[in-house]
C-alpha positions as MATLAB code, in Angstrom:
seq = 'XXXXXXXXXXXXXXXXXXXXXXXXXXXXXXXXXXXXXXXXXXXXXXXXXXXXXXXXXXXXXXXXXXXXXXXXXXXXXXXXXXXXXXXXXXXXXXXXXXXXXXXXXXXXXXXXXXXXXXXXXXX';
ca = [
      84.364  137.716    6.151;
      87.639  136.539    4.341;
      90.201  134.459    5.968;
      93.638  134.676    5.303;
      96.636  132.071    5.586;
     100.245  132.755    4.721;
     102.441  130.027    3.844;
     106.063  129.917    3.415;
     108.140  131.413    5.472;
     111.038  129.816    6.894;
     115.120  130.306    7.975;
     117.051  131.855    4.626;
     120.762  133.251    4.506;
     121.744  136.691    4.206;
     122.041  137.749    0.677;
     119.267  134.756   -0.218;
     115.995  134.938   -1.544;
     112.209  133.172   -0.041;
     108.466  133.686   -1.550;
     105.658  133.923    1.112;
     102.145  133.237    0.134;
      98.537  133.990    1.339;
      95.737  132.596    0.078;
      92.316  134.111    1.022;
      89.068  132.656    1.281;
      85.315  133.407    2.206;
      84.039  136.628    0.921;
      86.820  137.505   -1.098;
      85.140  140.042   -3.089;
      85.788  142.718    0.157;
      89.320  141.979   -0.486;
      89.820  145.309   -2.613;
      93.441  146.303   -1.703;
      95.957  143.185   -0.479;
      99.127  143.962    1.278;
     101.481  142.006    3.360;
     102.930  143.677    6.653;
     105.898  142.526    8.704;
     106.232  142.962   12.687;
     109.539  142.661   14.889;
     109.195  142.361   18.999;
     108.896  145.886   20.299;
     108.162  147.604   16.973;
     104.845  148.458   15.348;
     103.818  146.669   12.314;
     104.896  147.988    9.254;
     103.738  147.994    5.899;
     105.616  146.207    3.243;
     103.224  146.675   -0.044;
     100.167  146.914   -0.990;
      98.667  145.755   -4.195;
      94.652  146.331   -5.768;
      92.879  144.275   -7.728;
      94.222  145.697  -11.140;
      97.587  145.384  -10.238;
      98.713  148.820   -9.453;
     101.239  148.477   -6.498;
     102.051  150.529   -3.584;
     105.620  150.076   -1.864;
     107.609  151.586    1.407;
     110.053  153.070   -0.195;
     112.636  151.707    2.004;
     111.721  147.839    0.576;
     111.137  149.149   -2.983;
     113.906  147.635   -5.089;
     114.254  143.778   -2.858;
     110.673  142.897   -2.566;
     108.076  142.355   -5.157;
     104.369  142.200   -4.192;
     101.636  140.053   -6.840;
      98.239  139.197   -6.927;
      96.696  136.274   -8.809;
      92.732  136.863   -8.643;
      92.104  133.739   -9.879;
      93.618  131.867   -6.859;
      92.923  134.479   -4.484;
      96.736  134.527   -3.466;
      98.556  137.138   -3.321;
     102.476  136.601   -3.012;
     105.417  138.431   -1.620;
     108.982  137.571   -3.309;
     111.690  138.916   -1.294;
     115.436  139.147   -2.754;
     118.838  140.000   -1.031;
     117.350  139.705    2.600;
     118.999  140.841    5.635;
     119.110  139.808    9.118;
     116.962  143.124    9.645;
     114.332  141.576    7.739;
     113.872  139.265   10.208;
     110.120  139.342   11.143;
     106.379  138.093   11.550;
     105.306  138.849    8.265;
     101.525  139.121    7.516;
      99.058  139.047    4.756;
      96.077  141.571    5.024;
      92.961  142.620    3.072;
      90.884  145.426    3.316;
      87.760  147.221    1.396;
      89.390  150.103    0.884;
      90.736  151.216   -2.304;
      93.677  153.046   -1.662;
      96.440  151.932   -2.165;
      97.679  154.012    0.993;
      95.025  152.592    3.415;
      96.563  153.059    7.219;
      97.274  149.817    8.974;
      93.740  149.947   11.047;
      92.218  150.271    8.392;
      92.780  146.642    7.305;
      90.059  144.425    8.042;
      91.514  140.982    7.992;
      94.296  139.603    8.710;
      96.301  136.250    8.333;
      97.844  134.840   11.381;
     101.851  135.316   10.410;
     104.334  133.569    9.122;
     108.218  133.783   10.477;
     111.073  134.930    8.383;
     114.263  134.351   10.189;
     117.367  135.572    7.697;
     121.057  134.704    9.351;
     124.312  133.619    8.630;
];
């Protein structure tokens, strides 16, 4: 299996900028495609980006632009730099990894998970 931690999250301003982390371990070789999700109360969770083991990135098109997905193989950590955040960004955000190697994978697809990190983003 491959666990998954996320580190970094925190309280930024509006307009300001944070990094999240997740670094993997175990059986990281199943980790084909990375991607981090974010979850508000009362909403499903929704995918951010994904990223495979090349590089090649997949983004919502609603983030593309303010948030940056990267993968350093080496470490096993894959990162999430997010720019210009708004209080709607405010969310559980979570790293995942899954075999699959599209790009697209659905979120049930993903077969771990890390347990969440908060971003809070306010005036």
């Amino acid at each position: 299996q491959v666990q998954l931690v996320e580190s970094g999250g925190g309280a930024v301003q509006i307009g300001g900028s944070l990094s999240v982390s997740c670094v993997a371990s175990g059986r990281t070789y199943l980790s084909s495609v990375m991607g981090w999700f974010r979850q508000v109360p009362g909403k499903e969770r929704e995918l951010i980006a994904a990223i495979n083991r090349f590089g090649v990135t997949h983004y919502t098109e609603a983030l593309k632009g303010r948030f940056n997905i990267s993968r350093d193989n080496a470490k096993n950590t894959l990162y999430l730099q997010m720019n210009d955040l708004k209080p709607e960004d405010t969310a559980v955000y979570y790293c995942a990894a899954t075999r699959s190697q599209g790009l697209q994978t659905p979120r049930q697809d993903y077969d771990f998970w890390g347990p969440g990190t908060q971003v809070t983003v306010s005036s």
